Amino acid sequence: MQCEDLNLFFAEMADVRPLKTDDKLHFGVSATDDETARLRRANADTDERLESLSINPAELEPCRADDVLEFAREGVQDAVLKQLRLGRYEAKTREDFRGLKLADARARLLELIDAAMYRGERNLLLISGKGGGSGALVALIKSALNTWLKQLPEVQAFHSATREEGGSGAFYVMLRKSEAKKIHDRETHRKGARR
């Protein structure tokens, strides 16, 4: 029975000819496909980052309204932290988080940091408010920002702002240098470079 089927197949295929190389269709990846894949990867990364930052108030490091907050990763020089504390680094990006729900504040924080890193900005001013106006109560948004900023690898340091820019109800945030900025600085400051 199999022999008959094989003979039948060969009989049907007798007049079939292979395609010429010019007749072949090539399916390449278009720029649109590349962009779509990049956006999918970015969304997946963002989802992971969102999930890593808890919005459960019990998991946040509690802060009171008047607490002055300071954080610096290992390697950040004391002089740099002092300049940050004094508000000497210009923050082009300023964002008010007062009144936001924790989930919205978390998403907004990641958007701000990503956008600032893309533009090569290193400093932000984030306004958390003092939460309820009483030093005895926990300031929820302030506590959340304090906790989240410490968890994000893009954040090098932060400090409560000067009184003129919000005091203990705002943060100066210093981001790490983007790779493009590192390369630019290396080229600009290399020995023997023209200026």
mmCIF file of C-alpha atoms in Angstrom:
data_model
loop_
_atom_site.group_PDB
_atom_site.id
_atom_site.type_symbol
_atom_site.label_atom_id
_atom_site.label_comp_id
_atom_site.label_asym_id
_atom_site.label_seq_id
_atom_site.Cartn_x
_atom_site.Cartn_y
_atom_site.Cartn_z
ATOM 1 C CA MET A 1 0.000 0.000 0.000
ATOM 2 C CA GLN A 2 2.810 2.445 0.768
ATOM 3 C CA CYS A 3 4.504 1.702 -2.522
ATOM 4 C CA GLU A 4 1.321 2.641 -4.391
ATOM 5 C CA ASP A 5 1.078 5.924 -2.462
ATOM 6 C CA LEU A 6 4.705 6.760 -3.240
ATOM 7 C CA ASN A 7 4.217 6.043 -6.944
ATOM 8 C CA LEU A 8 1.100 8.179 -6.971
ATOM 9 C CA PHE A 9 2.967 11.042 -5.296
ATOM 10 C CA PHE A 10 5.844 10.905 -7.826
ATOM 11 C CA ALA A 11 3.345 10.828 -10.692
ATOM 12 C CA GLU A 12 1.653 13.982 -9.400
ATOM 13 C CA MET A 13 4.960 15.776 -8.831
ATOM 14 C CA ALA A 14 6.503 14.892 -12.205
ATOM 15 C CA ASP A 15 5.939 18.348 -13.771
ATOM 16 C CA VAL A 16 6.958 20.370 -10.703
ATOM 17 C CA ARG A 17 10.126 22.454 -11.090
ATOM 18 C CA PRO A 18 12.196 24.160 -8.381
ATOM 19 C CA LEU A 19 11.797 27.917 -7.983
ATOM 20 C CA LYS A 20 14.470 30.082 -9.525
ATOM 21 C CA THR A 21 16.467 32.144 -7.053
ATOM 22 C CA ASP A 22 14.867 35.334 -8.409
ATOM 23 C CA ASP A 23 11.408 33.953 -7.636
ATOM 24 C CA LYS A 24 12.102 33.493 -3.929
ATOM 25 C CA LEU A 25 10.484 35.826 -1.461
ATOM 26 C CA HIS A 26 12.634 37.199 1.346
ATOM 27 C CA PHE A 27 10.953 38.090 4.564
ATOM 28 C CA GLY A 28 13.110 40.660 6.323
ATOM 29 C CA VAL A 29 12.561 42.477 9.561
ATOM 30 C CA SER A 30 11.266 45.952 8.957
ATOM 31 C CA ALA A 31 12.091 48.996 11.029
ATOM 32 C CA THR A 32 8.520 48.913 12.322
ATOM 33 C CA ASP A 33 9.035 45.361 13.602
ATOM 34 C CA ASP A 34 12.250 46.438 15.345
ATOM 35 C CA GLU A 35 10.467 49.361 17.005
ATOM 36 C CA THR A 36 7.575 47.132 18.077
ATOM 37 C CA ALA A 37 9.977 44.599 19.608
ATOM 38 C CA ARG A 38 11.860 47.387 21.397
ATOM 39 C CA LEU A 39 8.615 48.751 22.847
ATOM 40 C CA ARG A 40 7.554 45.270 23.962
ATOM 41 C CA ARG A 41 10.890 44.778 25.723
ATOM 42 C CA ALA A 42 10.653 48.208 27.346
ATOM 43 C CA ASN A 43 7.111 47.507 28.555
ATOM 44 C CA ALA A 44 8.172 44.149 29.992
ATOM 45 C CA ASP A 45 11.107 45.803 31.774
ATOM 46 C CA THR A 46 8.836 48.555 33.101
ATOM 47 C CA ASP A 47 6.327 45.981 34.364
ATOM 48 C CA GLU A 48 9.122 44.200 36.255
ATOM 49 C CA ARG A 49 10.343 47.486 37.708
ATOM 50 C CA LEU A 50 6.807 48.457 38.746
ATOM 51 C CA GLU A 51 6.311 45.146 40.513
ATOM 52 C CA SER A 52 9.636 45.484 42.347
ATOM 53 C CA LEU A 53 8.493 48.769 43.952
ATOM 54 C CA SER A 54 5.855 47.954 46.538
ATOM 55 C CA ILE A 55 2.763 50.102 46.993
ATOM 56 C CA ASN A 56 1.816 48.306 50.208
ATOM 57 C CA PRO A 57 2.091 50.965 52.957
ATOM 58 C CA ALA A 58 3.281 48.303 55.435
ATOM 59 C CA GLU A 59 6.354 47.665 53.233
ATOM 60 C CA LEU A 60 7.361 51.330 52.980
ATOM 61 C CA GLU A 61 9.953 52.910 55.251
ATOM 62 C CA PRO A 62 7.806 55.335 57.318
ATOM 63 C CA CYS A 63 8.748 59.028 57.318
ATOM 64 C CA ARG A 64 7.232 61.881 59.259
ATOM 65 C CA ALA A 65 6.375 65.224 57.715
ATOM 66 C CA ASP A 66 9.418 67.060 59.068
ATOM 67 C CA ASP A 67 12.006 64.282 58.585
ATOM 68 C CA VAL A 68 15.010 65.437 56.549
ATOM 69 C CA LEU A 69 16.024 62.559 54.298
ATOM 70 C CA GLU A 70 19.416 61.769 52.844
ATOM 71 C CA PHE A 71 20.748 58.838 50.809
ATOM 72 C CA ALA A 72 23.925 58.237 48.837
ATOM 73 C CA ARG A 73 25.273 55.128 47.165
ATOM 74 C CA GLU A 74 28.783 53.979 47.925
ATOM 75 C CA GLY A 75 31.257 56.033 45.929
ATOM 76 C CA VAL A 76 29.307 59.313 45.989
ATOM 77 C CA GLN A 77 31.718 61.923 47.338
ATOM 78 C CA ASP A 78 30.840 63.968 50.417
ATOM 79 C CA ALA A 79 31.424 67.210 48.480
ATOM 80 C CA VAL A 80 28.933 66.106 45.811
ATOM 81 C CA LEU A 81 26.333 65.226 48.449
ATOM 82 C CA LYS A 82 26.882 68.619 50.108
ATOM 83 C CA GLN A 83 26.300 70.421 46.790
ATOM 84 C CA LEU A 84 23.131 68.347 46.284
ATOM 85 C CA ARG A 85 21.919 69.183 49.810
ATOM 86 C CA LEU A 86 22.473 72.902 49.171
ATOM 87 C CA GLY A 87 20.519 72.753 45.898
ATOM 88 C CA ARG A 88 23.509 73.751 43.778
ATOM 89 C CA TYR A 89 22.731 71.331 40.952
ATOM 90 C CA GLU A 90 20.121 72.620 38.531
ATOM 91 C CA ALA A 91 17.063 70.385 38.285
ATOM 92 C CA LYS A 92 15.346 70.959 34.933
ATOM 93 C CA THR A 93 12.772 68.289 35.713
ATOM 94 C CA ARG A 94 10.443 69.139 38.586
ATOM 95 C CA GLU A 95 7.425 67.038 39.436
ATOM 96 C CA ASP A 96 4.687 67.351 42.056
ATOM 97 C CA PHE A 97 3.520 64.009 43.495
ATOM 98 C CA ARG A 98 1.089 65.471 46.025
ATOM 99 C CA GLY A 99 -2.374 63.953 45.817
ATOM 100 C CA LEU A 100 -1.354 60.989 43.636
ATOM 101 C CA LYS A 101 -2.306 57.429 44.500
ATOM 102 C CA LEU A 102 0.694 55.214 45.235
ATOM 103 C CA ALA A 103 0.315 53.194 42.019
ATOM 104 C CA ASP A 104 0.178 56.393 39.933
ATOM 105 C CA ALA A 105 3.117 57.924 41.812
ATOM 106 C CA ARG A 106 5.214 54.794 41.237
ATOM 107 C CA ALA A 107 4.509 54.754 37.487
ATOM 108 C CA ARG A 108 5.161 58.504 37.228
ATOM 109 C CA LEU A 109 8.484 58.183 39.061
ATOM 110 C CA LEU A 110 9.731 55.537 36.622
ATOM 111 C CA GLU A 111 8.588 57.625 33.628
ATOM 112 C CA LEU A 112 10.412 60.701 34.959
ATOM 113 C CA ILE A 113 13.643 58.834 35.606
ATOM 114 C CA ASP A 114 13.578 57.117 32.213
ATOM 115 C CA ALA A 115 12.896 60.405 30.412
ATOM 116 C CA ALA A 116 15.615 62.247 32.348
ATOM 117 C CA MET A 117 18.148 59.488 31.650
ATOM 118 C CA TYR A 118 17.239 59.577 27.954
ATOM 119 C CA ARG A 119 17.777 63.360 27.846
ATOM 120 C CA GLY A 120 21.033 63.064 29.794
ATOM 121 C CA GLU A 121 19.688 64.992 32.793
ATOM 122 C CA ARG A 122 21.211 64.080 36.118
ATOM 123 C CA ASN A 123 19.121 66.049 38.616
ATOM 124 C CA LEU A 124 15.436 66.093 39.504
ATOM 125 C CA LEU A 125 13.302 67.898 42.054
ATOM 126 C CA LEU A 126 10.446 65.731 43.336
ATOM 127 C CA ILE A 127 7.766 67.339 45.495
ATOM 128 C CA SER A 128 6.221 64.824 47.868
ATOM 129 C CA GLY A 129 4.508 67.181 50.259
ATOM 130 C CA LYS A 130 4.634 66.622 53.988
ATOM 131 C CA GLY A 131 1.528 64.472 54.277
ATOM 132 C CA GLY A 132 -1.208 65.763 56.539
ATOM 133 C CA GLY A 133 0.680 68.707 57.967
ATOM 134 C CA SER A 134 1.444 66.969 61.272
ATOM 135 C CA GLY A 135 4.912 65.851 62.321
ATOM 136 C CA ALA A 136 3.396 62.885 64.191
ATOM 137 C CA LEU A 137 1.686 61.342 61.148
ATOM 138 C CA VAL A 138 3.376 59.265 58.482
ATOM 139 C CA ALA A 139 3.708 61.087 55.165
ATOM 140 C CA LEU A 140 2.677 58.367 52.701
ATOM 141 C CA ILE A 141 3.996 59.742 49.374
ATOM 142 C CA LYS A 142 7.168 60.949 51.060
ATOM 143 C CA SER A 143 7.675 57.496 52.605
ATOM 144 C CA ALA A 144 7.045 55.829 49.256
ATOM 145 C CA LEU A 145 9.505 58.044 47.355
ATOM 146 C CA ASN A 146 12.124 57.566 50.078
ATOM 147 C CA THR A 147 11.767 53.763 49.811
ATOM 148 C CA TRP A 148 11.558 53.560 46.001
ATOM 149 C CA LEU A 149 14.456 55.913 45.267
ATOM 150 C CA LYS A 150 16.769 53.727 47.353
ATOM 151 C CA GLN A 151 15.735 50.671 45.318
ATOM 152 C CA LEU A 152 16.302 52.162 41.859
ATOM 153 C CA PRO A 153 19.837 51.626 40.505
ATOM 154 C CA GLU A 154 19.595 54.814 38.412
ATOM 155 C CA VAL A 155 19.490 56.906 41.613
ATOM 156 C CA GLN A 156 22.931 57.853 42.934
ATOM 157 C CA ALA A 157 21.801 60.076 45.791
ATOM 158 C CA PHE A 158 18.955 62.177 47.131
ATOM 159 C CA HIS A 159 18.439 64.756 49.846
ATOM 160 C CA SER A 160 15.556 66.805 51.202
ATOM 161 C CA ALA A 161 15.352 70.143 49.386
ATOM 162 C CA THR A 162 16.197 73.595 50.676
ATOM 163 C CA ARG A 163 13.433 75.534 52.409
ATOM 164 C CA GLU A 164 12.956 77.726 49.301
ATOM 165 C CA GLU A 165 12.197 74.684 47.141
ATOM 166 C CA GLY A 166 9.992 72.691 49.482
ATOM 167 C CA GLY A 167 12.169 71.752 52.445
ATOM 168 C CA SER A 168 11.370 68.349 53.914
ATOM 169 C CA GLY A 169 8.415 68.090 51.509
ATOM 170 C CA ALA A 170 10.654 67.773 48.439
ATOM 171 C CA PHE A 171 13.700 65.817 47.258
ATOM 172 C CA TYR A 172 16.714 66.692 45.168
ATOM 173 C CA VAL A 173 17.539 63.505 43.265
ATOM 174 C CA MET A 174 20.836 62.819 41.500
ATOM 175 C CA LEU A 175 20.826 60.160 38.784
ATOM 176 C CA ARG A 176 23.802 58.192 37.535
ATOM 177 C CA LYS A 177 25.387 59.274 34.276
ATOM 178 C CA SER A 178 23.958 57.737 31.136
ATOM 179 C CA GLU A 179 26.366 55.744 28.955
ATOM 180 C CA ALA A 180 26.207 58.439 26.252
ATOM 181 C CA LYS A 181 27.157 61.127 28.805
ATOM 182 C CA LYS A 182 30.059 59.002 30.104
ATOM 183 C CA ILE A 183 31.437 58.620 26.583
ATOM 184 C CA HIS A 184 31.003 62.343 25.872
ATOM 185 C CA ASP A 185 32.792 63.298 29.098
ATOM 186 C CA ARG A 186 35.602 60.823 28.437
ATOM 187 C CA GLU A 187 36.172 62.307 24.988
ATOM 188 C CA THR A 188 35.901 65.880 26.224
ATOM 189 C CA HIS A 189 38.311 65.440 29.116
ATOM 190 C CA ARG A 190 40.823 63.006 27.669
ATOM 191 C CA LYS A 191 44.422 64.095 27.789
ATOM 192 C CA GLY A 192 45.448 66.120 24.753
ATOM 193 C CA ALA A 193 41.886 66.794 23.569
ATOM 194 C CA ARG A 194 41.209 70.134 21.911
ATOM 195 C CA ARG A 195 38.818 72.368 23.710
#
